[in-house]
mmCIF file with all atom_site columns, C-alpha atoms and ligand atoms in Angstrom:
data_model
loop_
_atom_site.group_PDB
_atom_site.id
_atom_site.type_symbol
_atom_site.label_atom_id
_atom_site.label_alt_id
_atom_site.label_comp_id
_atom_site.label_asym_id
_atom_site.label_entity_id
_atom_site.label_seq_id
_atom_site.pdbx_PDB_ins_code
_atom_site.Cartn_x
_atom_site.Cartn_y
_atom_site.Cartn_z
_atom_site.occupancy
_atom_site.B_iso_or_equiv
_atom_site.pdbx_formal_charge
_atom_site.auth_seq_id
_atom_site.auth_comp_id
_atom_site.auth_asym_id
_atom_site.auth_atom_id
_atom_site.pdbx_PDB_model_num
ATOM   1   C CA  . MET J 1 1   ? -54.592 16.624  -11.024 1.00 45.00 ? 1290 MET J CA  1
ATOM   2   C CA  . THR J 1 2   ? -56.935 14.122  -9.376  1.00 45.00 ? 1291 THR J CA  1
ATOM   3   C CA  . ARG J 1 3   ? -55.350 10.794  -8.457  1.00 57.00 ? 1292 ARG J CA  1
ATOM   4   C CA  . ILE J 1 4   ? -58.635 9.027   -7.655  1.00 57.00 ? 1293 ILE J CA  1
ATOM   5   C CA  . GLU J 1 5   ? -59.688 8.066   -11.427 1.00 68.00 ? 1294 GLU J CA  1
ATOM   6   C CA  . LYS J 1 6   ? -61.865 5.007   -12.007 1.00 82.00 ? 1295 LYS J CA  1
ATOM   7   C CA  . LEU J 1 7   ? -59.378 2.423   -13.649 1.00 90.00 ? 1296 LEU J CA  1
ATOM   8   C CA  . GLU J 1 8   ? -60.322 -0.712  -15.276 1.00 94.00 ? 1297 GLU J CA  1
ATOM   9   C CA  . GLU J 1 9   ? -59.929 -3.469  -12.783 1.00 96.00 ? 1298 GLU J CA  1
ATOM   10  C CA  . LEU J 1 10  ? -57.779 -6.570  -13.885 1.00 98.00 ? 1299 LEU J CA  1
ATOM   11  C CA  . ILE J 1 11  ? -57.905 -8.716  -10.601 1.00 98.00 ? 1300 ILE J CA  1
ATOM   12  C CA  . SER J 1 12  ? -60.309 -8.147  -7.995  1.00 98.00 ? 1301 SER J CA  1
ATOM   13  C CA  . LYS J 1 13  ? -59.599 -7.697  -4.292  1.00 98.00 ? 1302 LYS J CA  1
ATOM   14  C CA  . ASP J 1 14  ? -61.340 -11.280 -3.740  1.00 98.00 ? 1303 ASP J CA  1
ATOM   15  C CA  . GLU J 1 15  ? -59.555 -12.913 -6.410  1.00 98.00 ? 1304 GLU J CA  1
ATOM   16  C CA  . ILE J 1 16  ? -56.325 -11.767 -4.964  1.00 98.00 ? 1305 ILE J CA  1
ATOM   17  C CA  . GLN J 1 17  ? -57.256 -12.908 -1.478  1.00 98.00 ? 1306 GLN J CA  1
ATOM   18  C CA  . ASP J 1 18  ? -58.452 -16.387 -2.815  1.00 98.00 ? 1307 ASP J CA  1
ATOM   19  C CA  . ARG J 1 19  ? -54.817 -16.839 -4.516  1.00 98.00 ? 1308 ARG J CA  1
ATOM   20  C CA  . VAL J 1 20  ? -52.609 -15.241 -1.807  1.00 98.00 ? 1309 VAL J CA  1
ATOM   21  C CA  . LYS J 1 21  ? -54.248 -17.955 0.488   1.00 98.00 ? 1310 LYS J CA  1
ATOM   22  C CA  . GLU J 1 22  ? -53.386 -20.765 -1.917  1.00 98.00 ? 1311 GLU J CA  1
ATOM   23  C CA  . LEU J 1 23  ? -49.822 -19.437 -2.295  1.00 98.00 ? 1312 LEU J CA  1
ATOM   24  C CA  . ALA J 1 24  ? -49.465 -19.538 1.597   1.00 98.00 ? 1313 ALA J CA  1
ATOM   25  C CA  . GLU J 1 25  ? -50.909 -23.317 1.626   1.00 98.00 ? 1314 GLU J CA  1
ATOM   26  C CA  . GLU J 1 26  ? -48.299 -24.034 -0.961  1.00 98.00 ? 1315 GLU J CA  1
ATOM   27  C CA  . ILE J 1 27  ? -45.342 -22.388 0.834   1.00 98.00 ? 1316 ILE J CA  1
ATOM   28  C CA  . GLU J 1 28  ? -46.413 -24.164 3.875   1.00 97.00 ? 1317 GLU J CA  1
ATOM   29  C CA  . ARG J 1 29  ? -46.390 -27.408 2.395   1.00 97.00 ? 1318 ARG J CA  1
ATOM   30  C CA  . ASP J 1 30  ? -42.925 -26.976 0.963   1.00 98.00 ? 1319 ASP J CA  1
ATOM   31  C CA  . TYR J 1 31  ? -41.423 -25.579 4.289   1.00 97.00 ? 1320 TYR J CA  1
ATOM   32  C CA  . GLN J 1 32  ? -43.308 -27.990 6.529   1.00 95.00 ? 1321 GLN J CA  1
ATOM   33  C CA  . GLY J 1 33  ? -41.225 -28.297 9.965   1.00 92.00 ? 1322 GLY J CA  1
ATOM   34  C CA  . ASN J 1 34  ? -38.874 -25.412 8.970   1.00 96.00 ? 1323 ASN J CA  1
ATOM   35  C CA  . GLU J 1 35  ? -38.732 -21.665 9.854   1.00 97.00 ? 1324 GLU J CA  1
ATOM   36  C CA  . ILE J 1 36  ? -38.480 -18.933 7.269   1.00 98.00 ? 1325 ILE J CA  1
ATOM   37  C CA  . ILE J 1 37  ? -37.411 -15.439 7.109   1.00 98.00 ? 1326 ILE J CA  1
ATOM   38  C CA  . VAL J 1 38  ? -39.671 -13.636 4.706   1.00 98.00 ? 1327 VAL J CA  1
ATOM   39  C CA  . ILE J 1 39  ? -37.938 -10.713 2.696   1.00 98.00 ? 1328 ILE J CA  1
ATOM   40  C CA  . SER J 1 40  ? -40.302 -8.165  1.346   1.00 98.00 ? 1329 SER J CA  1
ATOM   41  C CA  . VAL J 1 41  ? -39.128 -5.965  -1.188  1.00 98.00 ? 1330 VAL J CA  1
ATOM   42  C CA  . LEU J 1 42  ? -40.146 -2.358  -0.655  1.00 97.00 ? 1331 LEU J CA  1
ATOM   43  C CA  . LYS J 1 43  ? -42.343 -0.697  -1.410  1.00 95.00 ? 1332 LYS J CA  1
ATOM   44  C CA  . GLY J 1 44  ? -44.282 -2.541  -3.937  1.00 96.00 ? 1333 GLY J CA  1
ATOM   45  C CA  . ALA J 1 45  ? -44.545 -5.831  -2.177  1.00 98.00 ? 1334 ALA J CA  1
ATOM   46  C CA  . PHE J 1 46  ? -45.444 -4.602  1.329   1.00 98.00 ? 1335 PHE J CA  1
ATOM   47  C CA  . ILE J 1 47  ? -49.439 -5.189  1.177   1.00 98.00 ? 1336 ILE J CA  1
ATOM   48  C CA  . PHE J 1 48  ? -48.908 -8.472  -0.710  1.00 98.00 ? 1337 PHE J CA  1
ATOM   49  C CA  . THR J 1 49  ? -46.512 -9.522  2.057   1.00 98.00 ? 1338 THR J CA  1
ATOM   50  C CA  . ALA J 1 50  ? -48.701 -8.459  4.941   1.00 98.00 ? 1339 ALA J CA  1
ATOM   51  C CA  . ASP J 1 51  ? -51.409 -10.423 3.398   1.00 98.00 ? 1340 ASP J CA  1
ATOM   52  C CA  . LEU J 1 52  ? -49.192 -13.730 2.764   1.00 98.00 ? 1341 LEU J CA  1
ATOM   53  C CA  . LEU J 1 53  ? -47.891 -13.541 6.295   1.00 98.00 ? 1342 LEU J CA  1
ATOM   54  C CA  . ARG J 1 54  ? -51.363 -13.495 7.816   1.00 98.00 ? 1343 ARG J CA  1
ATOM   55  C CA  . TYR J 1 55  ? -52.277 -16.759 6.026   1.00 98.00 ? 1344 TYR J CA  1
ATOM   56  C CA  . LEU J 1 56  ? -48.912 -18.371 6.949   1.00 97.00 ? 1345 LEU J CA  1
ATOM   57  C CA  . THR J 1 57  ? -49.008 -20.362 10.049  1.00 95.00 ? 1346 THR J CA  1
ATOM   58  C CA  . ILE J 1 58  ? -45.269 -21.800 9.919   1.00 96.00 ? 1347 ILE J CA  1
ATOM   59  C CA  . PRO J 1 59  ? -42.827 -19.968 12.242  1.00 97.00 ? 1348 PRO J CA  1
ATOM   60  C CA  . SER J 1 60  ? -41.882 -16.703 9.978   1.00 97.00 ? 1349 SER J CA  1
ATOM   61  C CA  . GLN J 1 61  ? -39.801 -13.509 10.553  1.00 97.00 ? 1350 GLN J CA  1
ATOM   62  C CA  . VAL J 1 62  ? -40.208 -10.594 8.136   1.00 98.00 ? 1351 VAL J CA  1
ATOM   63  C CA  . GLU J 1 63  ? -37.467 -8.353  7.043   1.00 98.00 ? 1352 GLU J CA  1
ATOM   64  C CA  . PHE J 1 64  ? -37.435 -5.478  4.493   1.00 98.00 ? 1353 PHE J CA  1
ATOM   65  C CA  . LEU J 1 65  ? -35.190 -4.496  1.599   1.00 97.00 ? 1354 LEU J CA  1
ATOM   66  C CA  . ALA J 1 66  ? -35.588 -1.672  -0.703  1.00 97.00 ? 1355 ALA J CA  1
ATOM   67  C CA  . VAL J 1 67  ? -34.148 -0.945  -3.940  1.00 93.00 ? 1356 VAL J CA  1
ATOM   68  C CA  . SER J 1 68  ? -33.859 1.651   -6.319  1.00 88.00 ? 1357 SER J CA  1
ATOM   69  C CA  . SER J 1 69  ? -33.555 1.297   -9.954  1.00 75.00 ? 1358 SER J CA  1
ATOM   70  C CA  . TYR J 1 70  ? -32.310 4.052   -12.385 1.00 64.00 ? 1359 TYR J CA  1
ATOM   71  C CA  . GLY J 1 71  ? -34.605 4.293   -15.501 1.00 63.00 ? 1360 GLY J CA  1
ATOM   72  C CA  . SER J 1 72  ? -37.974 5.821   -16.445 1.00 64.00 ? 1361 SER J CA  1
ATOM   73  C CA  . SER J 1 73  ? -40.802 5.413   -13.871 1.00 66.00 ? 1362 SER J CA  1
ATOM   74  C CA  . THR J 1 74  ? -42.412 2.376   -15.929 1.00 69.00 ? 1363 THR J CA  1
ATOM   75  C CA  . LYS J 1 75  ? -39.045 0.515   -16.944 1.00 69.00 ? 1364 LYS J CA  1
ATOM   76  C CA  . SER J 1 76  ? -36.192 -0.699  -15.056 1.00 68.00 ? 1365 SER J CA  1
ATOM   77  C CA  . SER J 1 77  ? -32.732 0.306   -16.125 1.00 70.00 ? 1366 SER J CA  1
ATOM   78  C CA  . GLY J 1 78  ? -30.950 -2.722  -14.873 1.00 71.00 ? 1367 GLY J CA  1
ATOM   79  C CA  . VAL J 1 79  ? -28.816 -0.551  -12.625 1.00 84.00 ? 1368 VAL J CA  1
ATOM   80  C CA  . ILE J 1 80  ? -30.077 -1.652  -9.277  1.00 90.00 ? 1369 ILE J CA  1
ATOM   81  C CA  . ARG J 1 81  ? -29.084 -0.310  -5.787  1.00 91.00 ? 1370 ARG J CA  1
ATOM   82  C CA  . ILE J 1 82  ? -29.963 -1.541  -2.341  1.00 95.00 ? 1371 ILE J CA  1
ATOM   83  C CA  . ILE J 1 83  ? -31.029 1.631   -0.445  1.00 94.00 ? 1372 ILE J CA  1
ATOM   84  C CA  . LYS J 1 84  ? -32.213 -0.142  2.768   1.00 97.00 ? 1373 LYS J CA  1
ATOM   85  C CA  . ASP J 1 85  ? -30.553 -3.438  3.427   1.00 97.00 ? 1374 ASP J CA  1
ATOM   86  C CA  . LEU J 1 86  ? -31.580 -6.272  5.913   1.00 97.00 ? 1375 LEU J CA  1
ATOM   87  C CA  . ASP J 1 87  ? -30.982 -5.802  9.457   1.00 93.00 ? 1376 ASP J CA  1
ATOM   88  C CA  . VAL J 1 88  ? -30.155 -9.427  10.031  1.00 97.00 ? 1377 VAL J CA  1
ATOM   89  C CA  . ASN J 1 89  ? -27.971 -12.084 8.868   1.00 98.00 ? 1378 ASN J CA  1
ATOM   90  C CA  . ILE J 1 90  ? -29.343 -14.700 6.541   1.00 98.00 ? 1379 ILE J CA  1
ATOM   91  C CA  . GLN J 1 91  ? -26.673 -17.213 6.666   1.00 98.00 ? 1380 GLN J CA  1
ATOM   92  C CA  . GLY J 1 92  ? -28.063 -20.606 7.187   1.00 98.00 ? 1381 GLY J CA  1
ATOM   93  C CA  . LYS J 1 93  ? -31.530 -19.353 6.959   1.00 98.00 ? 1382 LYS J CA  1
ATOM   94  C CA  . ASN J 1 94  ? -34.372 -20.636 4.843   1.00 98.00 ? 1383 ASN J CA  1
ATOM   95  C CA  . VAL J 1 95  ? -35.121 -17.541 2.874   1.00 98.00 ? 1384 VAL J CA  1
ATOM   96  C CA  . LEU J 1 96  ? -38.291 -16.438 0.934   1.00 98.00 ? 1385 LEU J CA  1
ATOM   97  C CA  . LEU J 1 97  ? -38.029 -13.503 -1.243  1.00 98.00 ? 1386 LEU J CA  1
ATOM   98  C CA  . VAL J 1 98  ? -41.476 -11.565 -1.885  1.00 98.00 ? 1387 VAL J CA  1
ATOM   99  C CA  . GLU J 1 99  ? -41.843 -9.308  -4.772  1.00 98.00 ? 1388 GLU J CA  1
ATOM   100 C CA  . ASP J 1 100 ? -44.914 -7.453  -6.378  1.00 98.00 ? 1389 ASP J CA  1
ATOM   101 C CA  . ILE J 1 101 ? -44.013 -8.296  -9.970  1.00 97.00 ? 1390 ILE J CA  1
ATOM   102 C CA  . VAL J 1 102 ? -41.487 -9.473  -12.109 1.00 97.00 ? 1391 VAL J CA  1
ATOM   103 C CA  . ASP J 1 103 ? -41.284 -7.675  -15.590 1.00 95.00 ? 1392 ASP J CA  1
ATOM   104 C CA  . SER J 1 104 ? -37.649 -7.626  -17.273 1.00 94.00 ? 1393 SER J CA  1
ATOM   105 C CA  . GLY J 1 105 ? -36.263 -9.745  -14.393 1.00 95.00 ? 1394 GLY J CA  1
ATOM   106 C CA  . LEU J 1 106 ? -33.407 -7.565  -13.829 1.00 94.00 ? 1395 LEU J CA  1
ATOM   107 C CA  . THR J 1 107 ? -34.350 -6.515  -10.272 1.00 94.00 ? 1396 THR J CA  1
ATOM   108 C CA  . LEU J 1 108 ? -35.082 -10.001 -9.095  1.00 96.00 ? 1397 LEU J CA  1
ATOM   109 C CA  . ASN J 1 109 ? -31.908 -11.447 -10.886 1.00 95.00 ? 1398 ASN J CA  1
ATOM   110 C CA  . TYR J 1 110 ? -29.662 -8.817  -8.832  1.00 95.00 ? 1399 TYR J CA  1
ATOM   111 C CA  . LEU J 1 111 ? -31.552 -9.470  -5.867  1.00 97.00 ? 1400 LEU J CA  1
ATOM   112 C CA  . LYS J 1 112 ? -31.246 -13.313 -6.121  1.00 97.00 ? 1401 LYS J CA  1
ATOM   113 C CA  . HIS J 1 113 ? -27.346 -12.959 -6.703  1.00 96.00 ? 1402 HIS J CA  1
ATOM   114 C CA  . ASN J 1 114 ? -26.929 -10.598 -3.957  1.00 97.00 ? 1403 ASN J CA  1
ATOM   115 C CA  . LEU J 1 115 ? -29.010 -12.724 -1.369  1.00 98.00 ? 1404 LEU J CA  1
ATOM   116 C CA  . LYS J 1 116 ? -27.180 -15.897 -2.514  1.00 98.00 ? 1405 LYS J CA  1
ATOM   117 C CA  . SER J 1 117 ? -23.937 -14.535 -1.630  1.00 98.00 ? 1406 SER J CA  1
ATOM   118 C CA  . ARG J 1 118 ? -24.884 -14.215 1.948   1.00 98.00 ? 1407 ARG J CA  1
ATOM   119 C CA  . LEU J 1 119 ? -25.246 -18.064 1.861   1.00 98.00 ? 1408 LEU J CA  1
ATOM   120 C CA  . PRO J 1 120 ? -28.728 -18.666 3.238   1.00 98.00 ? 1409 PRO J CA  1
ATOM   121 C CA  . ALA J 1 121 ? -29.809 -22.521 3.876   1.00 98.00 ? 1410 ALA J CA  1
ATOM   122 C CA  . SER J 1 122 ? -32.300 -21.860 0.698   1.00 98.00 ? 1411 SER J CA  1
ATOM   123 C CA  . LEU J 1 123 ? -33.653 -19.378 -1.236  1.00 98.00 ? 1412 LEU J CA  1
ATOM   124 C CA  . LYS J 1 124 ? -37.074 -19.347 -3.073  1.00 98.00 ? 1413 LYS J CA  1
ATOM   125 C CA  . ILE J 1 125 ? -38.874 -16.412 -4.831  1.00 98.00 ? 1414 ILE J CA  1
ATOM   126 C CA  . CYS J 1 126 ? -42.552 -15.596 -4.637  1.00 98.00 ? 1415 CYS J CA  1
ATOM   127 C CA  . THR J 1 127 ? -44.110 -12.896 -6.676  1.00 98.00 ? 1416 THR J CA  1
ATOM   128 C CA  . LEU J 1 128 ? -47.570 -11.740 -6.770  1.00 98.00 ? 1417 LEU J CA  1
ATOM   129 C CA  . LEU J 1 129 ? -47.265 -11.101 -10.442 1.00 98.00 ? 1418 LEU J CA  1
ATOM   130 C CA  . ASP J 1 130 ? -45.349 -12.271 -13.571 1.00 98.00 ? 1419 ASP J CA  1
ATOM   131 C CA  . LYS J 1 131 ? -45.202 -10.347 -16.714 1.00 97.00 ? 1420 LYS J CA  1
ATOM   132 C CA  . PRO J 1 132 ? -43.035 -12.712 -18.865 1.00 96.00 ? 1421 PRO J CA  1
ATOM   133 C CA  . ASP J 1 133 ? -43.433 -10.760 -22.344 1.00 95.00 ? 1422 ASP J CA  1
ATOM   134 C CA  . LYS J 1 134 ? -40.518 -8.370  -21.503 1.00 90.00 ? 1423 LYS J CA  1
ATOM   135 C CA  . ARG J 1 135 ? -37.946 -10.611 -19.875 1.00 94.00 ? 1424 ARG J CA  1
ATOM   136 C CA  . GLU J 1 136 ? -34.436 -9.856  -20.264 1.00 94.00 ? 1425 GLU J CA  1
ATOM   137 C CA  . VAL J 1 137 ? -32.791 -12.462 -18.044 1.00 95.00 ? 1426 VAL J CA  1
ATOM   138 C CA  . GLU J 1 138 ? -34.152 -16.005 -17.522 1.00 95.00 ? 1427 GLU J CA  1
ATOM   139 C CA  . ILE J 1 139 ? -35.319 -16.147 -13.885 1.00 94.00 ? 1428 ILE J CA  1
ATOM   140 C CA  . TYR J 1 140 ? -37.965 -17.698 -12.556 1.00 94.00 ? 1429 TYR J CA  1
ATOM   141 C CA  . ALA J 1 141 ? -40.089 -17.456 -9.358  1.00 97.00 ? 1430 ALA J CA  1
ATOM   142 C CA  . ASP J 1 142 ? -40.929 -20.570 -7.258  1.00 98.00 ? 1431 ASP J CA  1
ATOM   143 C CA  . TYR J 1 143 ? -44.311 -19.267 -6.353  1.00 98.00 ? 1432 TYR J CA  1
ATOM   144 C CA  . VAL J 1 144 ? -46.392 -16.899 -8.744  1.00 98.00 ? 1433 VAL J CA  1
ATOM   145 C CA  . GLY J 1 145 ? -49.827 -15.543 -8.098  1.00 98.00 ? 1434 GLY J CA  1
ATOM   146 C CA  . PHE J 1 146 ? -50.881 -14.294 -11.392 1.00 98.00 ? 1435 PHE J CA  1
ATOM   147 C CA  . VAL J 1 147 ? -49.303 -14.386 -14.993 1.00 98.00 ? 1436 VAL J CA  1
ATOM   148 C CA  . ILE J 1 148 ? -50.260 -11.125 -16.740 1.00 98.00 ? 1437 ILE J CA  1
ATOM   149 C CA  . ASP J 1 149 ? -49.996 -9.758  -20.238 1.00 97.00 ? 1438 ASP J CA  1
ATOM   150 C CA  . ASP J 1 150 ? -47.757 -6.544  -20.788 1.00 95.00 ? 1439 ASP J CA  1
ATOM   151 C CA  . TYR J 1 151 ? -49.943 -4.218  -18.916 1.00 94.00 ? 1440 TYR J CA  1
ATOM   152 C CA  . PHE J 1 152 ? -48.702 -1.326  -16.626 1.00 95.00 ? 1441 PHE J CA  1
ATOM   153 C CA  . VAL J 1 153 ? -50.639 -2.293  -13.749 1.00 97.00 ? 1442 VAL J CA  1
ATOM   154 C CA  . VAL J 1 154 ? -51.214 -0.404  -10.197 1.00 97.00 ? 1443 VAL J CA  1
ATOM   155 C CA  . GLY J 1 155 ? -52.938 -1.068  -6.650  1.00 97.00 ? 1444 GLY J CA  1
ATOM   156 C CA  . TYR J 1 156 ? -52.425 -3.630  -4.006  1.00 98.00 ? 1445 TYR J CA  1
ATOM   157 C CA  . GLY J 1 157 ? -48.904 -2.056  -3.159  1.00 98.00 ? 1446 GLY J CA  1
ATOM   158 C CA  . LEU J 1 158 ? -47.881 -1.280  -6.979  1.00 97.00 ? 1447 LEU J CA  1
ATOM   159 C CA  . ASP J 1 159 ? -47.597 2.339   -7.998  1.00 95.00 ? 1448 ASP J CA  1
ATOM   160 C CA  . TYR J 1 160 ? -47.160 4.728   -10.832 1.00 94.00 ? 1449 TYR J CA  1
ATOM   161 C CA  . SER J 1 161 ? -45.048 7.619   -9.669  1.00 92.00 ? 1450 SER J CA  1
ATOM   162 C CA  . GLU J 1 162 ? -45.946 6.573   -5.912  1.00 93.00 ? 1451 GLU J CA  1
ATOM   163 C CA  . TYR J 1 163 ? -49.786 6.739   -6.561  1.00 93.00 ? 1452 TYR J CA  1
ATOM   164 C CA  . TYR J 1 164 ? -52.300 4.077   -6.512  1.00 95.00 ? 1453 TYR J CA  1
ATOM   165 C CA  . ARG J 1 165 ? -50.747 1.674   -4.021  1.00 96.00 ? 1454 ARG J CA  1
ATOM   166 C CA  . ASN J 1 166 ? -53.707 1.740   -1.500  1.00 96.00 ? 1455 ASN J CA  1
ATOM   167 C CA  . MET J 1 167 ? -56.491 0.644   -4.482  1.00 96.00 ? 1456 MET J CA  1
ATOM   168 C CA  . PRO J 1 168 ? -57.451 -2.739  -3.235  1.00 96.00 ? 1457 PRO J CA  1
ATOM   169 C CA  . GLY J 1 169 ? -57.265 -4.575  -6.594  1.00 97.00 ? 1458 GLY J CA  1
ATOM   170 C CA  . ILE J 1 170 ? -54.863 -4.905  -9.271  1.00 98.00 ? 1459 ILE J CA  1
ATOM   171 C CA  . ASN J 1 171 ? -55.930 -2.226  -12.123 1.00 97.00 ? 1460 ASN J CA  1
ATOM   172 C CA  . LEU J 1 172 ? -54.876 -1.343  -15.616 1.00 96.00 ? 1461 LEU J CA  1
ATOM   173 C CA  . LEU J 1 173 ? -53.257 1.903   -15.784 1.00 92.00 ? 1462 LEU J CA  1
ATOM   174 C CA  . PRO J 1 174 ? -54.081 3.192   -19.480 1.00 86.00 ? 1463 PRO J CA  1
ATOM   175 C CA  . GLU J 1 175 ? -51.087 4.163   -21.820 1.00 81.00 ? 1464 GLU J CA  1
ATOM   176 C CA  . GLU J 1 176 ? -52.114 7.861   -22.122 1.00 81.00 ? 1465 GLU J CA  1
ATOM   177 C CA  . TYR J 1 177 ? -51.400 8.244   -18.351 1.00 79.00 ? 1466 TYR J CA  1
ATOM   178 C CA  . LEU J 1 178 ? -47.849 6.860   -18.784 1.00 77.00 ? 1467 LEU J CA  1
HETATM 179 P P1  . LIG P 2 .   ? -37.724 -5.521  -13.386 1.00 75.73 ? 1629 LIG P P1  1
HETATM 180 O O1  . LIG P 2 .   ? -36.508 -5.269  -12.822 1.00 75.73 ? 1629 LIG P O1  1
HETATM 181 O O2  . LIG P 2 .   ? -38.096 -4.866  -14.820 1.00 75.73 ? 1629 LIG P O2  1
HETATM 182 O O3  . LIG P 2 .   ? -38.486 -6.969  -13.505 1.00 75.73 ? 1629 LIG P O3  1
HETATM 183 O O4  . LIG P 2 .   ? -38.954 -4.523  -12.732 1.00 75.73 ? 1629 LIG P O4  1
HETATM 184 C C1  . LIG P 2 .   ? -39.540 -4.986  -11.462 1.00 75.73 ? 1629 LIG P C1  1
HETATM 185 C C2  . LIG P 2 .   ? -39.890 -3.773  -10.681 1.00 75.73 ? 1629 LIG P C2  1
HETATM 186 O O5  . LIG P 2 .   ? -40.434 -2.727  -11.638 1.00 75.73 ? 1629 LIG P O5  1
HETATM 187 C C3  . LIG P 2 .   ? -41.069 -4.192  -10.097 1.00 75.73 ? 1629 LIG P C3  1
HETATM 188 O O6  . LIG P 2 .   ? -40.620 -4.362  -8.618  1.00 75.73 ? 1629 LIG P O6  1
HETATM 189 C C4  . LIG P 2 .   ? -41.982 -3.026  -9.938  1.00 75.73 ? 1629 LIG P C4  1
HETATM 190 O O7  . LIG P 2 .   ? -41.507 -2.132  -8.779  1.00 75.73 ? 1629 LIG P O7  1
HETATM 191 C C5  . LIG P 2 .   ? -41.514 -2.329  -11.085 1.00 75.73 ? 1629 LIG P C5  1
HETATM 192 N N1  . LIG P 2 .   ? -42.822 -2.828  -12.050 1.00 75.73 ? 1629 LIG P N1  1
HETATM 193 C C6  . LIG P 2 .   ? -42.635 -3.604  -13.128 1.00 75.73 ? 1629 LIG P C6  1
HETATM 194 N N2  . LIG P 2 .   ? -43.905 -3.522  -13.776 1.00 75.73 ? 1629 LIG P N2  1
HETATM 195 C C7  . LIG P 2 .   ? -44.777 -2.889  -13.175 1.00 75.73 ? 1629 LIG P C7  1
HETATM 196 C C8  . LIG P 2 .   ? -46.009 -2.567  -13.187 1.00 75.73 ? 1629 LIG P C8  1
HETATM 197 O O8  . LIG P 2 .   ? -46.823 -2.852  -14.191 1.00 75.73 ? 1629 LIG P O8  1
HETATM 198 N N3  . LIG P 2 .   ? -46.797 -1.722  -12.423 1.00 75.73 ? 1629 LIG P N3  1
HETATM 199 C C9  . LIG P 2 .   ? -45.928 -1.126  -11.240 1.00 75.73 ? 1629 LIG P C9  1
HETATM 200 N N4  . LIG P 2 .   ? -44.566 -1.447  -11.222 1.00 75.73 ? 1629 LIG P N4  1
HETATM 201 C C10 . LIG P 2 .   ? -44.186 -2.190  -12.063 1.00 75.73 ? 1629 LIG P C10 1
#
C-alpha cells in the first residue's frame, strides 16, 4: 500500500512557518530576561519544537518526553504512561511544554499534573494545533498555533500509524483512511 497519497492540505508549510515565528515572538516577550526548558512531547511535536527553538533567541534548553496512550490510533483512551522520561530535574525552572495537538485534552492534562508535581518555577503550554470540539477535560494552552475543526490531520510531525510525519504542511486524512 502506497503511503505517499496526495492529501488535501489544511495549513501550508509557509503558513506554519509564519505562525511559529509569531509564537516564538510571543514567548520571548513573556519570558524576557529568563531562561526556559522546552519540553517536547515525542513523537508528534518534534518538528514543531525544532522550528520553534530556531526562532527563539532567549536562552533555552530542550528535553524530550515520550508518552503512550492505550486506545485506537485516532483516539486517546486517557490511560497515559510516560515511556521516556526527562533526563533533568525541572524543580525551580521555567518550563514550556510543547505539544503537537490537543484533542480530548487527556494527554496534556496528565502531563500538566505530572510536571507540576516536580515543582517547576513556572509551567506553560504551547501547542501547534487545538481541536476544541472533543475536549473531555477543561485544559487550555498558553500558546496556540491554530485552532482547527474536528478533522484528523497529519504532517509536520503528526502521524497516522506512524506515517505522514514527514509531510511539510498539515493535511486532512479522509475518513475512509481511518
Ligand atoms: P488527546 O489526549 O485526546 O488530547 O490527544 C492528544 C494526542 O493524540 C496528540 O498528542 C496526538 O498524538 C494524537 N492526536 C489527536 N488528534 C490527532 C490528529 O488529528 N492527528 C494526529 N494525531 C492526533
